[in-house]
Amino acid sequence: MTATRKLAAGNWKMNGTAASLVEIEKLLETHPEPGCEMLICPPATLIAQTAWRCRDKHLKIGGQDCHWESAGAHTGDISAAMLADAGASYVILGHSERRSDHGETDIEVAVKTRAAWGAGLAAVVCVGETERQRDLGTTLVVVGGQLDTSLPEGCTAGNLVVAYEPVWAIGTGRTPTLAEIAEVHDFIRAALERRFGAEGAGVRILYGGSVKPSNAAEIFAVSNVDGALVGGASLKAADFGAIVDALSAA
Ligand code: PGA
């Protein structure tokens, strides 16, 4: 895995208005040539504006969800084709907040992943166990099942990124131990290789859940961690930039 293939992805969730564009400006200013790939997934309302601003820069823009159809009677939804039209090149799918807020299932994630590819987007598919599932010792069973069902045939190093996000670590300030992260990332890598061969070996596996400037470097040193999906700490250019620096140095 070369340094430029590593990915620092920011998920702004339902945060950000036009006033937040200043953070994009700061990031472009402080990181014109980052040592890793940089991606920000702002709310849908800001995708077109941010993508236009970043069109000739080293900062990619992504969506946080998409519908599985390309158009039609689905009030309030956004299709992958619309995200691509607005300038996005990635889309996050199956985030645990989509799964819990909207009852999204693994099968829906698989269908959305295909829709993303159909529009030329790369999918960032999220998996991860709840605290109860970890306490019960079922983390690998849960993550394995999510991978089996959420990933359609045809995954490649270019069209897929997997994000391991323990649900209990998201927005809580708590993280698994480095050994626990290594165990799950090694497991995901083996599963991807088994199913997708050489392409699976090249799929980037991000860790997500309370990544911040103070813990980024140690997490990026863990085996099979190819970057991070960052929520809260992606909202400020200074914090996200520090995480980008840690990944570039890893
Ligand atoms: P967090 O969120 O960094 O705020 O924990 C991560 C995510 O949900 O992608």
mmCIF file of C-alpha atoms and ligand atoms in Angstrom, residues 9-13 92 95-97 126 163 165-175 207-212 228-235 243, ligand 1:
data_model
loop_
_atom_site.group_PDB
_atom_site.id
_atom_site.type_symbol
_atom_site.label_atom_id
_atom_site.label_comp_id
_atom_site.label_asym_id
_atom_site.label_seq_id
_atom_site.Cartn_x
_atom_site.Cartn_y
_atom_site.Cartn_z
ATOM 1 C CA ALA A 9 -12.070 10.708 5.166
ATOM 2 C CA GLY A 10 -14.181 13.225 7.065
ATOM 3 C CA ASN A 11 -17.873 12.644 7.719
ATOM 4 C CA TRP A 12 -19.570 15.902 8.646
ATOM 5 C CA LYS A 13 -22.892 14.125 9.305
ATOM 6 C CA ILE A 92 -20.531 6.553 2.545
ATOM 7 C CA HIS A 95 -23.065 4.065 8.431
ATOM 8 C CA SER A 96 -24.325 2.879 11.805
ATOM 9 C CA GLU A 97 -26.395 6.055 12.161
ATOM 10 C CA CYS A 126 -19.283 0.829 7.088
ATOM 11 C CA ALA A 163 -14.699 1.386 7.255
ATOM 12 C CA GLU A 165 -16.518 1.581 13.010
ATOM 13 C CA PRO A 166 -17.391 0.008 16.361
ATOM 14 C CA VAL A 167 -20.776 1.566 17.132
ATOM 15 C CA TRP A 168 -19.826 2.157 20.773
ATOM 16 C CA ALA A 169 -16.740 4.150 19.741
ATOM 17 C CA ILE A 170 -18.590 6.623 17.500
ATOM 18 C CA GLY A 171 -18.812 10.049 19.072
ATOM 19 C CA THR A 172 -18.047 8.697 22.531
ATOM 20 C CA GLY A 173 -14.344 9.429 22.913
ATOM 21 C CA ARG A 174 -13.793 5.709 23.544
ATOM 22 C CA THR A 175 -11.743 3.532 21.212
ATOM 23 C CA TYR A 207 -10.798 2.703 11.191
ATOM 24 C CA GLY A 208 -13.550 5.019 12.460
ATOM 25 C CA GLY A 209 -14.790 5.957 15.928
ATOM 26 C CA SER A 210 -13.353 8.798 18.036
ATOM 27 C CA VAL A 211 -10.259 9.315 15.887
ATOM 28 C CA LYS A 212 -8.616 12.594 16.878
ATOM 29 C CA ALA A 228 -9.613 6.792 9.032
ATOM 30 C CA LEU A 229 -13.239 7.803 8.784
ATOM 31 C CA VAL A 230 -13.454 10.810 11.069
ATOM 32 C CA GLY A 231 -16.641 12.378 12.410
ATOM 33 C CA GLY A 232 -16.381 15.111 15.049
ATOM 34 C CA ALA A 233 -12.706 15.857 14.450
ATOM 35 C CA SER A 234 -13.302 16.462 10.727
ATOM 36 C CA LEU A 235 -15.394 19.565 11.353
ATOM 37 C CA ILE A 243 -5.014 13.645 11.314
HETATM 38 P P1 PGA B 1 -16.569 10.188 15.387
HETATM 39 O O1 PGA B 1 -17.490 9.599 14.227
HETATM 40 O O2 PGA B 1 -15.186 10.399 14.784
HETATM 41 O O3 PGA B 1 -17.224 11.478 15.773
HETATM 42 O O4 PGA B 1 -16.527 9.195 16.490
HETATM 43 C C1 PGA B 1 -16.988 8.677 13.292
HETATM 44 C C2 PGA B 1 -18.053 8.303 12.303
HETATM 45 O O5 PGA B 1 -19.208 8.144 12.695
HETATM 46 O O6 PGA B 1 -17.762 8.156 11.093
#
